[in-house]
mmCIF file of C-alpha atoms in Angstrom:
data_model
loop_
_atom_site.group_PDB
_atom_site.id
_atom_site.type_symbol
_atom_site.label_atom_id
_atom_site.label_comp_id
_atom_site.label_asym_id
_atom_site.label_seq_id
_atom_site.Cartn_x
_atom_site.Cartn_y
_atom_site.Cartn_z
ATOM 1 C CA GLU A 1 -13.561 -9.503 11.452
ATOM 2 C CA ALA A 2 -13.574 -9.050 7.921
ATOM 3 C CA GLY A 3 -10.547 -7.232 5.873
ATOM 4 C CA VAL A 4 -11.113 -4.705 3.191
ATOM 5 C CA ALA A 5 -13.266 -5.847 -0.074
ATOM 6 C CA GLN A 6 -12.866 -5.358 -3.728
ATOM 7 C CA SER A 7 -13.924 -6.151 -6.412
ATOM 8 C CA PRO A 8 -13.497 -7.151 -9.195
ATOM 9 C CA ARG A 9 -10.140 -8.662 -8.671
ATOM 10 C CA TYR A 10 -9.100 -8.732 -12.793
ATOM 11 C CA LYS A 11 -9.862 -6.055 -15.671
ATOM 12 C CA ILE A 12 -9.092 -5.759 -19.327
ATOM 13 C CA ILE A 13 -10.383 -2.712 -20.761
ATOM 14 C CA GLU A 14 -9.557 -1.523 -24.458
ATOM 15 C CA LYS A 15 -7.956 2.375 -24.695
ATOM 16 C CA ARG A 16 -10.991 5.082 -24.321
ATOM 17 C CA GLN A 17 -13.591 2.009 -22.370
ATOM 18 C CA SER A 18 -14.545 3.097 -19.016
ATOM 19 C CA VAL A 19 -13.987 0.936 -16.410
ATOM 20 C CA ALA A 20 -15.030 1.520 -12.079
ATOM 21 C CA PHE A 21 -14.331 -0.028 -9.156
ATOM 22 C CA TRP A 22 -15.526 -0.961 -5.340
ATOM 23 C CA CYS A 23 -14.162 -1.370 -2.407
ATOM 24 C CA ASN A 24 -15.677 -2.173 0.781
ATOM 25 C CA PRO A 25 -14.032 -0.995 4.119
ATOM 26 C CA ILE A 26 -13.637 -2.872 7.118
ATOM 27 C CA SER A 27 -16.682 -1.800 9.366
ATOM 28 C CA GLY A 28 -16.528 1.162 11.440
ATOM 29 C CA HIS A 29 -13.580 2.842 9.906
ATOM 30 C CA ALA A 30 -14.104 6.104 8.629
ATOM 31 C CA THR A 31 -11.332 6.920 6.651
ATOM 32 C CA LEU A 32 -10.684 4.694 3.205
ATOM 33 C CA TYR A 33 -7.661 5.306 0.514
ATOM 34 C CA TRP A 34 -7.548 4.605 -3.180
ATOM 35 C CA TYR A 35 -3.652 3.623 -4.121
ATOM 36 C CA GLN A 36 -2.494 3.121 -8.103
ATOM 37 C CA GLN A 37 0.634 0.699 -7.761
ATOM 38 C CA ILE A 38 2.322 0.569 -11.423
ATOM 39 C CA LEU A 39 3.807 -3.005 -12.000
ATOM 40 C CA GLY A 40 7.699 -2.398 -10.395
ATOM 41 C CA GLN A 41 7.109 1.271 -8.170
ATOM 42 C CA GLY A 42 5.156 1.618 -4.976
ATOM 43 C CA PRO A 43 1.862 2.150 -4.484
ATOM 44 C CA LYS A 44 0.620 5.747 -4.811
ATOM 45 C CA LEU A 45 -2.403 7.364 -3.242
ATOM 46 C CA LEU A 46 -5.096 8.512 -5.418
ATOM 47 C CA ILE A 47 -7.543 9.753 -2.945
ATOM 48 C CA GLN A 48 -8.406 9.805 0.707
ATOM 49 C CA PHE A 49 -11.822 10.112 2.319
ATOM 50 C CA GLN A 50 -13.454 10.884 5.982
ATOM 51 C CA ASN A 51 -16.196 9.544 6.602
ATOM 52 C CA ASN A 52 -17.888 10.882 2.494
ATOM 53 C CA GLY A 53 -15.781 14.434 2.885
ATOM 54 C CA VAL A 54 -12.698 14.326 0.105
ATOM 55 C CA VAL A 55 -9.687 14.715 2.332
ATOM 56 C CA ASP A 56 -6.219 14.837 -0.470
ATOM 57 C CA ASP A 57 -7.183 14.055 -3.611
ATOM 58 C CA SER A 58 -4.160 15.833 -4.943
ATOM 59 C CA GLN A 59 -2.196 13.144 -7.057
ATOM 60 C CA LEU A 60 -5.471 12.063 -8.978
ATOM 61 C CA PRO A 61 -6.477 13.393 -12.409
ATOM 62 C CA LYS A 62 -9.493 14.943 -12.482
ATOM 63 C CA ASP A 63 -9.833 14.932 -16.233
ATOM 64 C CA ARG A 64 -10.875 11.029 -16.285
ATOM 65 C CA PHE A 65 -10.093 9.744 -12.766
ATOM 66 C CA SER A 66 -13.392 10.539 -10.362
ATOM 67 C CA ALA A 67 -14.832 8.419 -6.859
ATOM 68 C CA GLU A 68 -17.424 8.705 -4.213
ATOM 69 C CA ARG A 69 -18.308 7.761 -0.862
ATOM 70 C CA LEU A 70 -21.571 7.536 -0.730
ATOM 71 C CA LYS A 71 -23.326 7.992 2.719
ATOM 72 C CA GLY A 72 -19.740 7.148 4.096
ATOM 73 C CA VAL A 73 -19.170 3.540 3.730
ATOM 74 C CA ASP A 74 -18.942 2.134 0.686
ATOM 75 C CA SER A 75 -16.657 3.530 -3.072
ATOM 76 C CA THR A 76 -16.165 3.721 -6.411
ATOM 77 C CA LEU A 77 -12.923 4.465 -8.406
ATOM 78 C CA LYS A 78 -14.664 5.903 -11.828
ATOM 79 C CA ILE A 79 -11.775 6.145 -14.953
ATOM 80 C CA GLN A 80 -13.186 7.620 -18.135
ATOM 81 C CA PRO A 81 -11.997 6.907 -20.353
ATOM 82 C CA ALA A 82 -9.041 4.309 -19.493
ATOM 83 C CA LYS A 83 -5.258 5.062 -21.122
ATOM 84 C CA LEU A 84 -2.665 2.492 -21.534
ATOM 85 C CA GLU A 85 -0.667 4.313 -18.678
ATOM 86 C CA ASP A 86 -3.972 3.671 -16.153
ATOM 87 C CA SER A 87 -2.631 -0.552 -16.618
ATOM 88 C CA ALA A 88 -1.718 -1.102 -12.614
ATOM 89 C CA VAL A 89 -3.029 -1.899 -9.840
ATOM 90 C CA TYR A 90 -5.996 -0.631 -8.167
ATOM 91 C CA LEU A 91 -5.831 -1.380 -4.045
ATOM 92 C CA CYS A 92 -8.461 -0.231 -1.510
ATOM 93 C CA ALA A 93 -7.252 0.836 2.518
ATOM 94 C CA SER A 94 -8.942 1.556 4.958
ATOM 95 C CA SER A 95 -8.127 3.168 8.834
ATOM 96 C CA LEU A 96 -9.827 3.470 11.959
ATOM 97 C CA GLU A 97 -9.524 7.425 11.466
ATOM 98 C CA SER A 98 -7.545 9.916 9.432
ATOM 99 C CA GLY A 99 -4.245 11.401 11.232
ATOM 100 C CA ARG A 100 -2.843 7.825 12.595
ATOM 101 C CA GLY A 101 -3.423 4.469 12.935
ATOM 102 C CA THR A 102 -3.186 1.263 10.751
ATOM 103 C CA GLN A 103 -4.362 1.723 7.527
ATOM 104 C CA TYR A 104 -5.828 -2.243 6.081
ATOM 105 C CA PHE A 105 -5.314 -2.966 2.239
ATOM 106 C CA GLY A 106 -7.711 -5.298 0.315
ATOM 107 C CA PRO A 107 -6.791 -7.599 -2.710
ATOM 108 C CA GLY A 108 -6.581 -5.332 -5.440
ATOM 109 C CA THR A 109 -8.426 -5.018 -8.554
ATOM 110 C CA ARG A 110 -5.970 -5.242 -11.965
ATOM 111 C CA LEU A 111 -6.101 -3.424 -14.442
ATOM 112 C CA LEU A 112 -5.193 -4.096 -18.667
ATOM 113 C CA VAL A 113 -5.840 -1.489 -20.880
ATOM 114 C CA LEU A 114 -5.262 -2.281 -23.984
ATOM 115 C CA GLY B 1 6.726 16.393 0.174
ATOM 116 C CA ILE B 2 8.571 13.386 2.313
ATOM 117 C CA GLN B 3 11.184 10.822 0.946
ATOM 118 C CA VAL B 4 12.030 7.197 1.766
ATOM 119 C CA GLU B 5 14.466 4.570 0.870
ATOM 120 C CA GLN B 6 14.943 1.213 1.416
ATOM 121 C CA SER B 7 17.879 -0.851 0.947
ATOM 122 C CA PRO B 8 19.167 -3.707 -0.340
ATOM 123 C CA PRO B 9 16.512 -3.157 -3.498
ATOM 124 C CA ASP B 10 16.865 -7.105 -3.843
ATOM 125 C CA LEU B 11 18.492 -9.935 -1.664
ATOM 126 C CA ILE B 12 18.461 -13.364 -2.194
ATOM 127 C CA LEU B 13 18.401 -15.841 1.045
ATOM 128 C CA GLN B 14 18.775 -19.923 1.530
ATOM 129 C CA GLU B 15 16.542 -21.164 3.982
ATOM 130 C CA GLY B 16 17.275 -20.679 7.563
ATOM 131 C CA ALA B 17 19.073 -17.228 6.944
ATOM 132 C CA ASN B 18 18.459 -14.113 8.631
ATOM 133 C CA SER B 19 18.194 -10.915 7.021
ATOM 134 C CA THR B 20 17.772 -7.021 7.414
ATOM 135 C CA LEU B 21 15.771 -4.691 5.581
ATOM 136 C CA ARG B 22 16.747 -1.098 6.094
ATOM 137 C CA CYS B 23 14.389 1.989 5.285
ATOM 138 C CA ASN B 24 15.696 6.181 5.729
ATOM 139 C CA PHE B 25 12.608 8.131 5.372
ATOM 140 C CA SER B 26 13.197 12.216 5.446
ATOM 141 C CA ASP B 27 11.510 13.579 7.828
ATOM 142 C CA SER B 28 9.322 13.619 11.147
ATOM 143 C CA VAL B 29 6.546 11.038 10.741
ATOM 144 C CA ASN B 30 3.609 9.881 12.786
ATOM 145 C CA ASN B 31 2.789 6.549 10.757
ATOM 146 C CA LEU B 32 5.117 3.652 9.345
ATOM 147 C CA GLN B 33 4.195 0.299 8.172
ATOM 148 C CA TRP B 34 5.918 -2.698 7.172
ATOM 149 C CA PHE B 35 4.102 -4.620 4.476
ATOM 150 C CA HIS B 36 4.432 -7.602 2.942
ATOM 151 C CA GLN B 37 3.360 -7.911 -0.452
ATOM 152 C CA ASN B 38 3.058 -11.773 -1.670
ATOM 153 C CA PRO B 39 3.598 -13.150 -5.770
ATOM 154 C CA TRP B 40 0.084 -12.354 -5.799
ATOM 155 C CA GLY B 41 -0.117 -8.993 -5.337
ATOM 156 C CA GLN B 42 -1.758 -8.863 -1.795
ATOM 157 C CA LEU B 43 -0.470 -5.862 0.463
ATOM 158 C CA ILE B 44 0.205 -7.283 4.333
ATOM 159 C CA ASN B 45 0.403 -5.571 7.396
ATOM 160 C CA LEU B 46 3.624 -6.994 8.978
ATOM 161 C CA PHE B 47 4.149 -3.959 11.923
ATOM 162 C CA TYR B 48 2.743 -0.671 12.392
ATOM 163 C CA ILE B 49 6.159 1.362 13.990
ATOM 164 C CA PRO B 50 6.714 5.169 14.222
ATOM 165 C CA SER B 51 8.910 4.482 17.157
ATOM 166 C CA GLY B 52 10.316 1.487 19.085
ATOM 167 C CA THR B 53 10.506 -2.076 18.731
ATOM 168 C CA LYS B 54 7.975 -4.663 18.285
ATOM 169 C CA GLN B 55 8.210 -8.283 17.494
ATOM 170 C CA ASN B 56 6.030 -11.423 16.281
ATOM 171 C CA GLY B 57 7.271 -14.140 15.819
ATOM 172 C CA ARG B 58 10.182 -14.461 13.169
ATOM 173 C CA LEU B 59 9.997 -10.903 12.576
ATOM 174 C CA SER B 60 10.642 -8.202 14.578
ATOM 175 C CA ALA B 61 11.177 -3.885 13.831
ATOM 176 C CA THR B 62 12.487 -1.099 15.448
ATOM 177 C CA THR B 63 12.059 2.300 14.410
ATOM 178 C CA VAL B 64 14.575 5.241 15.559
ATOM 179 C CA ALA B 65 12.504 8.371 14.475
ATOM 180 C CA THR B 66 14.836 10.527 16.068
ATOM 181 C CA GLU B 67 17.245 9.209 13.528
ATOM 182 C CA ARG B 68 14.690 8.992 11.094
ATOM 183 C CA TYR B 69 15.267 4.880 10.233
ATOM 184 C CA SER B 70 13.802 1.448 10.101
ATOM 185 C CA LEU B 71 14.879 -1.566 10.213
ATOM 186 C CA LEU B 72 12.624 -4.921 9.871
ATOM 187 C CA TYR B 73 14.778 -8.601 11.194
ATOM 188 C CA ILE B 74 13.753 -11.816 9.408
ATOM 189 C CA SER B 75 15.359 -14.739 11.191
ATOM 190 C CA SER B 76 15.366 -17.901 10.056
ATOM 191 C CA SER B 77 13.990 -17.123 6.074
ATOM 192 C CA GLN B 78 11.848 -19.540 4.474
ATOM 193 C CA THR B 79 11.070 -19.895 1.180
ATOM 194 C CA THR B 80 6.980 -18.278 2.154
ATOM 195 C CA ASP B 81 9.092 -14.993 3.124
ATOM 196 C CA SER B 82 9.481 -14.007 -0.660
ATOM 197 C CA GLY B 83 8.130 -11.040 -2.009
ATOM 198 C CA VAL B 84 8.346 -7.787 -1.814
ATOM 199 C CA TYR B 85 8.854 -5.483 1.692
ATOM 200 C CA PHE B 86 7.491 -2.076 1.821
ATOM 201 C CA CYS B 87 7.828 0.420 3.874
ATOM 202 C CA ALA B 88 5.224 3.659 4.079
ATOM 203 C CA VAL B 89 5.487 6.641 6.335
ATOM 204 C CA GLY B 90 3.235 8.939 7.226
ATOM 205 C CA GLY B 91 2.982 12.234 8.046
ATOM 206 C CA GLY B 92 0.597 15.657 9.215
ATOM 207 C CA ALA B 93 -2.673 15.287 9.021
ATOM 208 C CA THR B 94 -3.994 13.384 6.766
ATOM 209 C CA ASN B 95 -1.584 9.826 7.658
ATOM 210 C CA LYS B 96 -1.476 10.152 3.737
ATOM 211 C CA LEU B 97 0.886 6.459 3.560
ATOM 212 C CA ILE B 98 3.942 7.745 1.092
ATOM 213 C CA PHE B 99 5.970 4.327 0.304
ATOM 214 C CA GLY B 100 9.399 3.173 -0.282
ATOM 215 C CA THR B 101 10.600 1.022 -3.522
ATOM 216 C CA GLY B 102 10.845 -1.983 -2.236
ATOM 217 C CA THR B 103 12.910 -5.124 -1.261
ATOM 218 C CA LEU B 104 12.566 -7.592 -3.439
ATOM 219 C CA LEU B 105 13.495 -10.535 -1.224
ATOM 220 C CA ALA B 106 13.778 -14.396 -3.033
ATOM 221 C CA VAL B 107 14.029 -17.246 -0.183
ATOM 222 C CA GLN B 108 15.776 -20.358 -1.826
ATOM 223 C CA PRO B 109 15.459 -24.086 -0.780
#
């Protein structure tokens, strides 16, 4: 069974530029999560989707971050404009259902904002 | 919100040694996972263990939900066990995971 796929793996941009990340969850997984991991910390949830609806986006900086999950499968996370403090690893995860069960993580996208 | 504390923060072992990592959490949970984050940043699932005991090779885990803690045991450690071990808990309807600060493990040959 294929795991969670993410691209790109690395991205370097200058502040005030925009960037987008892509995630393809495990086939059949209804719930998709985006986490942000700053160096030296544990991952922090940004947004959670159940199919193509948002379940939790309470920690998403909505003035600059946006995410969508069209058709309930793939998802994109966008930052516009980027700030220096957005430098982090962005992790996508999926689970079979919301509310319980194992979350499986992708390899992440390392973002460096200069 | 739920607080998650892990101990010890850092651990250095000689190859072949055993170790116990601890995770304390502040409220009842319906999800608890242990992860190993390797040097390349990949989060690898070790256990989904909201309660009870599980074993997988040299690793085992126990969660005592009523006392709000979980333990991860690593036996006969190898250099490939090096990395950061995270405990993450989830509660409520959304299964949102709250991660601890991790234990940085270094296994020396």
